[in-house]
PDB file of C-alpha atoms in Angstrom:
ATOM      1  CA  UNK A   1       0.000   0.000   0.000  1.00 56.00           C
ATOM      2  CA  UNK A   2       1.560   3.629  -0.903  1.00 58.00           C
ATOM      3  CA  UNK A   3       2.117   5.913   1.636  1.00 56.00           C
ATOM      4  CA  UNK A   4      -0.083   8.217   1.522  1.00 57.00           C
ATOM      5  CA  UNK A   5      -3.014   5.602   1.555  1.00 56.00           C
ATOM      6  CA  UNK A   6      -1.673   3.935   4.672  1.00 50.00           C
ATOM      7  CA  UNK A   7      -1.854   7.324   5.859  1.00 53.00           C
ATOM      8  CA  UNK A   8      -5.056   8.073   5.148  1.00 57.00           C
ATOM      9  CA  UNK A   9      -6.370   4.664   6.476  1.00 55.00           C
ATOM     10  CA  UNK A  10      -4.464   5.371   9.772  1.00 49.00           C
ATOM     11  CA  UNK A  11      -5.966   8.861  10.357  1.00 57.00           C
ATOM     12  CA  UNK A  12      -9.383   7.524   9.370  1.00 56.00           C
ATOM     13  CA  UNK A  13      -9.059   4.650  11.547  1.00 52.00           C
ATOM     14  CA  UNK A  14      -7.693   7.364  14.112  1.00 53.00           C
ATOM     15  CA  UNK A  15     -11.307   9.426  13.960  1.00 48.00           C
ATOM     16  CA  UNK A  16     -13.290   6.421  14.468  1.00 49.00           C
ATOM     17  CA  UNK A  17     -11.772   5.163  17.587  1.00 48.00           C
ATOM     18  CA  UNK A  18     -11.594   8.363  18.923  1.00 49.00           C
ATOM     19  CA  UNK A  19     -15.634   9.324  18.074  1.00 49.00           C
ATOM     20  CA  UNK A  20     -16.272   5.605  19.128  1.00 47.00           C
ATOM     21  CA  UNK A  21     -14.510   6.396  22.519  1.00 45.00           C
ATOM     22  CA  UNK A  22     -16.741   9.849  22.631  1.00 45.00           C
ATOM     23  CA  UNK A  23     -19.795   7.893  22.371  1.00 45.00           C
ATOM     24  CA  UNK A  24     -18.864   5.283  24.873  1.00 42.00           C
ATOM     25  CA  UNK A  25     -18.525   7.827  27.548  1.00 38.00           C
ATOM     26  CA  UNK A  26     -21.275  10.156  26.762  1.00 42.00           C
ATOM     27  CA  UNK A  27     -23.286   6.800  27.440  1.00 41.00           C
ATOM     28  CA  UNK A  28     -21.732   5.652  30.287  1.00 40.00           C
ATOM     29  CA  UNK A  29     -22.449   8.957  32.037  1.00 41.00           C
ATOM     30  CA  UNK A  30     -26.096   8.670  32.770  1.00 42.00           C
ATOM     31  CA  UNK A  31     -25.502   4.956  32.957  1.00 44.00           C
ATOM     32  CA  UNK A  32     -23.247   5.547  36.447  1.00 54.00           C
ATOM     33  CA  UNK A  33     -25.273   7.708  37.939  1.00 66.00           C
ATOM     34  CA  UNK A  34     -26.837   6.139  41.331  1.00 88.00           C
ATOM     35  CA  UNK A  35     -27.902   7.215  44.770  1.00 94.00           C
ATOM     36  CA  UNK A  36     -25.751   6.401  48.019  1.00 96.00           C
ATOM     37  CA  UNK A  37     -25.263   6.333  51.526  1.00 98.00           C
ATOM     38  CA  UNK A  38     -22.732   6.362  53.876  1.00 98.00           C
ATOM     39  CA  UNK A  39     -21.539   6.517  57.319  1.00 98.00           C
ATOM     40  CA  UNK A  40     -17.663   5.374  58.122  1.00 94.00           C
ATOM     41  CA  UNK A  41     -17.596   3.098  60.624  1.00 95.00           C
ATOM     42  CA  UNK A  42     -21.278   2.792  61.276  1.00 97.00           C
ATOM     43  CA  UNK A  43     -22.499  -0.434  63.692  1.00 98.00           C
ATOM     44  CA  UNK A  44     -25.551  -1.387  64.755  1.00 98.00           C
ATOM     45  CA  UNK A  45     -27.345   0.444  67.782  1.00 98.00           C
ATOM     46  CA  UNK A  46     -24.609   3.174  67.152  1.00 98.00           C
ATOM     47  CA  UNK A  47     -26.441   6.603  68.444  1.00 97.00           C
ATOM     48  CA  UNK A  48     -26.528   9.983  66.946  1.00 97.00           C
ATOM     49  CA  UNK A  49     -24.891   9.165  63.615  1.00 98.00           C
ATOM     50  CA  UNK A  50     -24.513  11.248  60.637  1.00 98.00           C
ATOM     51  CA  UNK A  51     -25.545   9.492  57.235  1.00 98.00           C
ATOM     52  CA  UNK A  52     -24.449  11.589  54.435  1.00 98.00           C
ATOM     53  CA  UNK A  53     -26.539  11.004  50.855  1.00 98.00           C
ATOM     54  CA  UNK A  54     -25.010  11.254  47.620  1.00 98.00           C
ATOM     55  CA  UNK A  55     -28.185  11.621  44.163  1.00 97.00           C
ATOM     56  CA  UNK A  56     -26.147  11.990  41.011  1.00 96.00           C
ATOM     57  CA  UNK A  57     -28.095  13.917  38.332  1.00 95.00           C
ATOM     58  CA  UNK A  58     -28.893  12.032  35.337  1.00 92.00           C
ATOM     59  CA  UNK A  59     -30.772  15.000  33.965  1.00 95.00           C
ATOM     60  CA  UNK A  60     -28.996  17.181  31.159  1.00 95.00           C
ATOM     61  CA  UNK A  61     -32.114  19.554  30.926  1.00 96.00           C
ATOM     62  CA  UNK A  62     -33.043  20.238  34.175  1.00 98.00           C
ATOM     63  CA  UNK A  63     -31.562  20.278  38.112  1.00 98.00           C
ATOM     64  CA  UNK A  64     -32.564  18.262  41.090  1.00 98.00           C
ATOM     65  CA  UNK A  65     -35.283  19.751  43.398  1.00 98.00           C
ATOM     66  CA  UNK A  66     -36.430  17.284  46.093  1.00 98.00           C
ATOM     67  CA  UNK A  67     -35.404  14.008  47.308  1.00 98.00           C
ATOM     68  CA  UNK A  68     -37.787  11.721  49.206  1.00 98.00           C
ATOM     69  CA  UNK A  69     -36.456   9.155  51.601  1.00 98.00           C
ATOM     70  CA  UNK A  70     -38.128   6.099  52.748  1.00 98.00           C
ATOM     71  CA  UNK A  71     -36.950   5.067  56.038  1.00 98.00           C
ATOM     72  CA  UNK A  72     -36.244   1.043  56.442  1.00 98.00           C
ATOM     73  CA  UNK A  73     -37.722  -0.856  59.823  1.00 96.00           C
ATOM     74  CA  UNK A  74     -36.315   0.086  62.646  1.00 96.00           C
ATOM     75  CA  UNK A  75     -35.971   4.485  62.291  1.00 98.00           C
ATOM     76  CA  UNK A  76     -38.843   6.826  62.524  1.00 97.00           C
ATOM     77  CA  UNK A  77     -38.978  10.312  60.883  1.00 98.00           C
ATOM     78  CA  UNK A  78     -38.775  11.641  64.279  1.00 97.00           C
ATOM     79  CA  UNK A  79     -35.767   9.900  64.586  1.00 98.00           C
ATOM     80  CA  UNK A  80     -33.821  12.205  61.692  1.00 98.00           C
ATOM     81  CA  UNK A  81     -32.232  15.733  62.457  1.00 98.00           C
ATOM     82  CA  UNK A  82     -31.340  17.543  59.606  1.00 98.00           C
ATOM     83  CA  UNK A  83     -27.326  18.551  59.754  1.00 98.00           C
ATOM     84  CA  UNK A  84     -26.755  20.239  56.455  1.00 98.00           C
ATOM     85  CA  UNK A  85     -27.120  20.575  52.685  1.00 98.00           C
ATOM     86  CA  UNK A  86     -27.654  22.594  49.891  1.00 98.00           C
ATOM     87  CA  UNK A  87     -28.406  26.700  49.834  1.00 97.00           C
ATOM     88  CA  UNK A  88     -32.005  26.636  50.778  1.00 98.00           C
ATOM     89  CA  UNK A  89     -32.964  23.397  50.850  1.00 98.00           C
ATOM     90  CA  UNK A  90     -35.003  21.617  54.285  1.00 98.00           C
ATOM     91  CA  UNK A  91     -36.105  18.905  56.126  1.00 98.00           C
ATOM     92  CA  UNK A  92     -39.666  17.954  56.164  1.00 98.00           C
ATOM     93  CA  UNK A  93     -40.972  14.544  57.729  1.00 98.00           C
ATOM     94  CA  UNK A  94     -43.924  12.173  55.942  1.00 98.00           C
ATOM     95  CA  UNK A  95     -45.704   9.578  56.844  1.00 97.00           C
ATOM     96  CA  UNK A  96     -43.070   7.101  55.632  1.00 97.00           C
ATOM     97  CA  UNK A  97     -39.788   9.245  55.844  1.00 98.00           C
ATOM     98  CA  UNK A  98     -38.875  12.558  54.875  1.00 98.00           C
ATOM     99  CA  UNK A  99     -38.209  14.669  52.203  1.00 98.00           C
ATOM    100  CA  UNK A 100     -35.522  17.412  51.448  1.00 98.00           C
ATOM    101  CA  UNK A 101     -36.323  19.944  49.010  1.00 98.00           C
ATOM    102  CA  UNK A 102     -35.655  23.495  48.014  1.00 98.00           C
ATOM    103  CA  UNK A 103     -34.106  25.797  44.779  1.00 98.00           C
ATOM    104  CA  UNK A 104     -33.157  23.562  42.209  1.00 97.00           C
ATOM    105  CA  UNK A 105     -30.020  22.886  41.520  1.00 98.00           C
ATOM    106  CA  UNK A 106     -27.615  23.321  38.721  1.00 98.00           C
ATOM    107  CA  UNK A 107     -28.201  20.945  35.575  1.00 97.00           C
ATOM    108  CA  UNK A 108     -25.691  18.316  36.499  1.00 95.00           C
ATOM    109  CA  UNK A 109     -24.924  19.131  40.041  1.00 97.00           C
ATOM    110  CA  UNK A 110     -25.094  16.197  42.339  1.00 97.00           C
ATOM    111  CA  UNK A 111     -27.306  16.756  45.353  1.00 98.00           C
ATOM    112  CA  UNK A 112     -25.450  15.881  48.904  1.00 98.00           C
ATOM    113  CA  UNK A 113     -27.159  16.569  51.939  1.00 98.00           C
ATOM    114  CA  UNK A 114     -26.368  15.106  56.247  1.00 98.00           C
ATOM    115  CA  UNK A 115     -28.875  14.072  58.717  1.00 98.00           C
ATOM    116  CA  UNK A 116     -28.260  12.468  62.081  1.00 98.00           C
ATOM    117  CA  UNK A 117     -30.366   9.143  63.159  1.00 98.00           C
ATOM    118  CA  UNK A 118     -30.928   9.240  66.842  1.00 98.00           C
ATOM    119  CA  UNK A 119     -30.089   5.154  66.696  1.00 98.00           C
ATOM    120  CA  UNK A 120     -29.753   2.815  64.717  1.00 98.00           C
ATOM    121  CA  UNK A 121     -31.281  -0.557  64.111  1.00 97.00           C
ATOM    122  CA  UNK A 122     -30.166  -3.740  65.378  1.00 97.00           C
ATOM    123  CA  UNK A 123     -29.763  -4.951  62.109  1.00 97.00           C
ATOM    124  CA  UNK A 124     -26.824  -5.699  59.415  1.00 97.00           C
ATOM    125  CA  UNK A 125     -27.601  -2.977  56.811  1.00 97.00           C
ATOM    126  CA  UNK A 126     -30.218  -0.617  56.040  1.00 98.00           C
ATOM    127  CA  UNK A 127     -32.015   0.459  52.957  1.00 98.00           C
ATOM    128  CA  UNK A 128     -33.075   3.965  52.005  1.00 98.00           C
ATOM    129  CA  UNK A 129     -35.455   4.207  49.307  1.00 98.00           C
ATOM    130  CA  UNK A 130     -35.122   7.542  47.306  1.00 98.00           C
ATOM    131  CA  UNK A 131     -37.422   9.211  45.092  1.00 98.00           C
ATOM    132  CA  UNK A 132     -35.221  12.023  43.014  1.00 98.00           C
ATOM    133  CA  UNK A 133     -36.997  14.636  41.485  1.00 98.00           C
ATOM    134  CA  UNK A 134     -35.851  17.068  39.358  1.00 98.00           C
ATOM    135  CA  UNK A 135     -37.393  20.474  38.293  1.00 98.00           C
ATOM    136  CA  UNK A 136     -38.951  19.684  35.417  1.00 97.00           C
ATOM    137  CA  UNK A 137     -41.070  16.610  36.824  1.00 97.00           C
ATOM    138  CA  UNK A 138     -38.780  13.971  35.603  1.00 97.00           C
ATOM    139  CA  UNK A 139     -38.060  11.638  38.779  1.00 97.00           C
ATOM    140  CA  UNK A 140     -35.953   8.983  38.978  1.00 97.00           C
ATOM    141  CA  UNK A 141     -36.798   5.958  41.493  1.00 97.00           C
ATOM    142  CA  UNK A 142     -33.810   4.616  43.178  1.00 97.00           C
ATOM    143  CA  UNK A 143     -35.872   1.896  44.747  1.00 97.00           C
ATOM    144  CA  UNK A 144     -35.037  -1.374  43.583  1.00 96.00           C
ATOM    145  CA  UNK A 145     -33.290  -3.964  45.985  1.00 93.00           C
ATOM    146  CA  UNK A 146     -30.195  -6.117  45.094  1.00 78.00           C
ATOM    147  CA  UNK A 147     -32.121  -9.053  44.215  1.00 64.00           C
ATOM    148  CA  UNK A 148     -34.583  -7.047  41.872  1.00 61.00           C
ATOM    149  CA  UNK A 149     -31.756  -5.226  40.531  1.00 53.00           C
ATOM    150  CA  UNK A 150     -31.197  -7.104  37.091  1.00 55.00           C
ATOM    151  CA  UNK A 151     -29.569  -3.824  35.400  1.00 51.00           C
ATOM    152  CA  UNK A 152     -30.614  -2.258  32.128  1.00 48.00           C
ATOM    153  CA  UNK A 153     -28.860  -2.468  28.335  1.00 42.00           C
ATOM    154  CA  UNK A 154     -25.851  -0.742  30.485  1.00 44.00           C
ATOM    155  CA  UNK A 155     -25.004  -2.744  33.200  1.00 42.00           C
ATOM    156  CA  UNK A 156     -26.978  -1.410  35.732  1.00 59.00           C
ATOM    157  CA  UNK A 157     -30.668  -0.524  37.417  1.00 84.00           C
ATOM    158  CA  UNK A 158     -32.137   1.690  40.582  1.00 93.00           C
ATOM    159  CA  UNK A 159     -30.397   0.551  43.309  1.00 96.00           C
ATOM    160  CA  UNK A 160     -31.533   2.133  46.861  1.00 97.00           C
ATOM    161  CA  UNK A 161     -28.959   3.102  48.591  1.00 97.00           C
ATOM    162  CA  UNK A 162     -27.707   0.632  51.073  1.00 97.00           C
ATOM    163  CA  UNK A 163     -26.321   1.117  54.298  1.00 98.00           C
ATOM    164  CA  UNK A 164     -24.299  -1.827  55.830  1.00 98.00           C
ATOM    165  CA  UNK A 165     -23.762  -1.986  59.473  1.00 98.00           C
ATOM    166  CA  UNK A 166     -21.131  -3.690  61.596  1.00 97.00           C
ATOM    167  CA  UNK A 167     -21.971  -5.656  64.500  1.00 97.00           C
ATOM    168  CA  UNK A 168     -23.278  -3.563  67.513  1.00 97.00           C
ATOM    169  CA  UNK A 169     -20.395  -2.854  70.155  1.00 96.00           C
ATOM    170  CA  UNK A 170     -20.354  -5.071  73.404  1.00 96.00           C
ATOM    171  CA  UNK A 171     -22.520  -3.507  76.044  1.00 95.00           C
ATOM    172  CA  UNK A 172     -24.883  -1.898  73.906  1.00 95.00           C
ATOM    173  CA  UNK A 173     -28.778  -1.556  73.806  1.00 95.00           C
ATOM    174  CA  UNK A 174     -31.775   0.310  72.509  1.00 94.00           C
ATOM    175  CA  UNK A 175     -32.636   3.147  73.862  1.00 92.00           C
ATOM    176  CA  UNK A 176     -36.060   3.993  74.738  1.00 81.00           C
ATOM    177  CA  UNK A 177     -38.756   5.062  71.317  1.00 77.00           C
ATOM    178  CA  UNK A 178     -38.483   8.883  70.205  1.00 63.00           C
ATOM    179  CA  UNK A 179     -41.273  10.613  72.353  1.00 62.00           C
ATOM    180  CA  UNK A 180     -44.133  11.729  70.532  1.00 57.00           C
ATOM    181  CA  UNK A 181     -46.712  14.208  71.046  1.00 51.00           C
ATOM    182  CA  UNK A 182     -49.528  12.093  71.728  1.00 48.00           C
ATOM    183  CA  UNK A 183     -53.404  13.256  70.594  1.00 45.00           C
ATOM    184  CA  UNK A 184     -54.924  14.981  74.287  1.00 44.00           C
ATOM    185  CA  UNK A 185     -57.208  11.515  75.464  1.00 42.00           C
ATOM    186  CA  UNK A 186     -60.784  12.291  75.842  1.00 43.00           C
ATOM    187  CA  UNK A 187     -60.922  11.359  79.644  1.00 40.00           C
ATOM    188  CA  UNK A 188     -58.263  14.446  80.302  1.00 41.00           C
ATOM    189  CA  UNK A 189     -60.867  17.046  77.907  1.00 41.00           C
ATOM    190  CA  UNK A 190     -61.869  19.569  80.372  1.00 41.00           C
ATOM    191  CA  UNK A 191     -65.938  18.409  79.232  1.00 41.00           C
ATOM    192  CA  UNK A 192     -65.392  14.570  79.799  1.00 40.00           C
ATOM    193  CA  UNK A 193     -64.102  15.685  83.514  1.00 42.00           C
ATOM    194  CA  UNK A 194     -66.490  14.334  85.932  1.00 41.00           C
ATOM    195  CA  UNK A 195     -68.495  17.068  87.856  1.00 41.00           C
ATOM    196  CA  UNK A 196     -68.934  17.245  91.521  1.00 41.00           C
ATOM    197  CA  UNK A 197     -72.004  18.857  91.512  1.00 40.00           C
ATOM    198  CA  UNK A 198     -73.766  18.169  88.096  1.00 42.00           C
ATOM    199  CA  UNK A 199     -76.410  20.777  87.345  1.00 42.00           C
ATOM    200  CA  UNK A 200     -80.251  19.297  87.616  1.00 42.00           C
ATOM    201  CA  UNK A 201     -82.055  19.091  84.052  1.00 41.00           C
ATOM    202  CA  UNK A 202     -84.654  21.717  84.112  1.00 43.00           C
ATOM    203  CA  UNK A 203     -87.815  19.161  84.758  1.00 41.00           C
ATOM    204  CA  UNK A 204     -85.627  18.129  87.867  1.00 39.00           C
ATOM    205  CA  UNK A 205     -85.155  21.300  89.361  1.00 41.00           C
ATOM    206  CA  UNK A 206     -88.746  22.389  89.006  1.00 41.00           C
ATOM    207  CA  UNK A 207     -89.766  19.348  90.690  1.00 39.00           C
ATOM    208  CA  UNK A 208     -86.782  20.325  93.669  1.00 39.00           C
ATOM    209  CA  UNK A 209     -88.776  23.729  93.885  1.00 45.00           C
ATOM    210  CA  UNK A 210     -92.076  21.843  94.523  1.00 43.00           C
ATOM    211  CA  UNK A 211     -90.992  20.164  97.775  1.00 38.00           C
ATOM    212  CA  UNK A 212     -88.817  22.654  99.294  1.00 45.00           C
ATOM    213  CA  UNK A 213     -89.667  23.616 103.062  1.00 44.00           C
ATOM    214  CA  UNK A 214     -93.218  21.441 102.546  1.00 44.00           C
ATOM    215  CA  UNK A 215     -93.717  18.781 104.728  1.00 44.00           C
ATOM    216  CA  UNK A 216     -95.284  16.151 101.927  1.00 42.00           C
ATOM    217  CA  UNK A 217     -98.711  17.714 102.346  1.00 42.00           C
ATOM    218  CA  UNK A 218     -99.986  18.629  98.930  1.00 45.00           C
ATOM    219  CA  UNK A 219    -100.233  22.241  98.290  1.00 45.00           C
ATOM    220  CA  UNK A 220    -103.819  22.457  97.427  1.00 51.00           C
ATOM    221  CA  UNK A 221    -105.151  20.863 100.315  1.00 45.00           C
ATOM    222  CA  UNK A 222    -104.178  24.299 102.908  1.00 51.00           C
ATOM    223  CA  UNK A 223    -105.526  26.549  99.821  1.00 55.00           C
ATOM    224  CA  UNK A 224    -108.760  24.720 100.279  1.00 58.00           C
ATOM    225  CA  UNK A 225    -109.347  24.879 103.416  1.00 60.00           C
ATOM    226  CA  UNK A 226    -108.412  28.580 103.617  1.00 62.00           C
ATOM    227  CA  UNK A 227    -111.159  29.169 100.693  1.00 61.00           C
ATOM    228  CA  UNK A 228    -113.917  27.498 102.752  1.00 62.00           C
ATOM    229  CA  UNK A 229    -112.998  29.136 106.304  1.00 58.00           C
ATOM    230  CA  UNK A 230    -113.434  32.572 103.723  1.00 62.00           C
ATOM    231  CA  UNK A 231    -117.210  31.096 102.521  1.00 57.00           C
ATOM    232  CA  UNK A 232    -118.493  30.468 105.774  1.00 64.00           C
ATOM    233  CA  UNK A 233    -117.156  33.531 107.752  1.00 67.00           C
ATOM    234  CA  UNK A 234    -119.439  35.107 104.684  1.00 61.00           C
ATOM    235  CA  UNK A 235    -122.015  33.245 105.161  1.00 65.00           C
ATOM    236  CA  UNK A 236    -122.114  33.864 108.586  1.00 66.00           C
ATOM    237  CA  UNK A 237    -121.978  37.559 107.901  1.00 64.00           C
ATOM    238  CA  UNK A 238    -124.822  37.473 105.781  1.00 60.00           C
ATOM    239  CA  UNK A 239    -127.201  35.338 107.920  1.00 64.00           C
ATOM    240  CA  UNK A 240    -126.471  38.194 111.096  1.00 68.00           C
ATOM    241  CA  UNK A 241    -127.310  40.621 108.575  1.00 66.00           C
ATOM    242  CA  UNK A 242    -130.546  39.568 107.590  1.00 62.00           C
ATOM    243  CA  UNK A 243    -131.663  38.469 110.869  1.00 62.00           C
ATOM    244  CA  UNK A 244    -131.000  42.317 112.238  1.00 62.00           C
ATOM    245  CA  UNK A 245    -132.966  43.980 109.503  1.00 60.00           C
ATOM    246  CA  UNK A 246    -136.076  41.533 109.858  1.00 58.00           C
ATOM    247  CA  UNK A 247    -136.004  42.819 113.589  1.00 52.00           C
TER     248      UNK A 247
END
């Protein structure tokens, strides 16, 4: 082959490997991406430890604006104190976790945020399922355990981040629930109290008003007699009268 061909076919063959190359990694960007936890050192029952969370953007249009957390067994959200994070962003517990939202972020800035677990679990790792949602709607679901984790065309799949624990150190225990504020019980409402001196009903205190200061004796029976002492004082009266003036 001249020299100038095998040139040619050298640079060509140059271009292609080096576009081929391009390609690979352009794919393999998105196709890394993943979620993750970690702790150094972390062992079961361990108190007051910070877990620091890693969500990689896979979005090239738009920037990460919330990230839900679904606690595993063992830690409630009252259980998590937010430590620190990006400009902005809070802390804000759900039924089943929390979330941590605020301003977007930059289009391809990872999102990195600290909380602090009161305790953990007596347990040999945890899971954290995340929900990352970015500001255009898109959310990615980094949910999927390592046995459902069969990977995609590129190798991989969703993982939730996973947490593994050492064993807990000699001595150690649980410590007693996070206290909640508990819902006030009806028996301590000021209208389920019981009274010490429960007002009558109204037909119950007219009949009290009846009988006070009586004796039992019906109160007609005195009015009665009163009316006919009246009559025959009258009477009387009258007969006197007559009797005079037919004198």
């Amino acid at each position: 082959m001249p020299r100038p061909t095998l040139t040619r076919s050298l640079r060509r063959t140059g271009v292609l490997t080096a576009a081929a190359l391009a390609t690979a990694v352009a794919l393999a960007g998105p196709a890394a991406a993943h979620t993750e936890v970690e702790a150094e050192g972390a062992r079961a029952l361990d108190q007051n430890v910070a877990l620091t969370f890693t969500a990689e953007s896979e979005s090239g249009s738009a920037g990460t604006s919330e990230l839900e957390v679904i606690l595993p067994e063992g830690i409630t959200p009252a259980d998590i104190t937010y430590k620190e994070g990006p400009a902005g962003w809070k802390l804000a517990p759900t039924s089943r976790g929390y979330t941590v939202s605020g301003p977007k972020l930059a289009v391809g800035k990872d999102a990195e945020y600290v909380v602090t677990v009161r305790q953990l679990p007596d347990t040999e790792s945890l899971v954290f399922k995340t929900l990352q949602t970015y500001s255009d709607g898109q959310v990615d679901r980094w949910i999927e355990l390592d046995e459902e984790s069969g990977g995609d065309d590129h190798g991989h799949g969703h993982p939730a981040p996973r947490l593994d624990l050492k064993a807990a150190a000699p001595g150690a225990k649980p410590v007693s629930p996070t206290p909640t504020e508990e819902p006030t019980s009806a028996s301590a409402s000021p209208s389920a109290e019981p009274s010490t001196a429960a007002p009558s009903s109204p037909s119950a205190q007219a009949a009290a008003d009846d009988t006070d200061g009586d004796d039992g004796t019906p109160v007609g029976v005195p009015i009665g007699i009163g009316a006919a002492v009246v009559v025959l004082a009258v009477g009387a009266w009258w007969l006197r009268s007559r009797r005079g003036a037919a004198s």
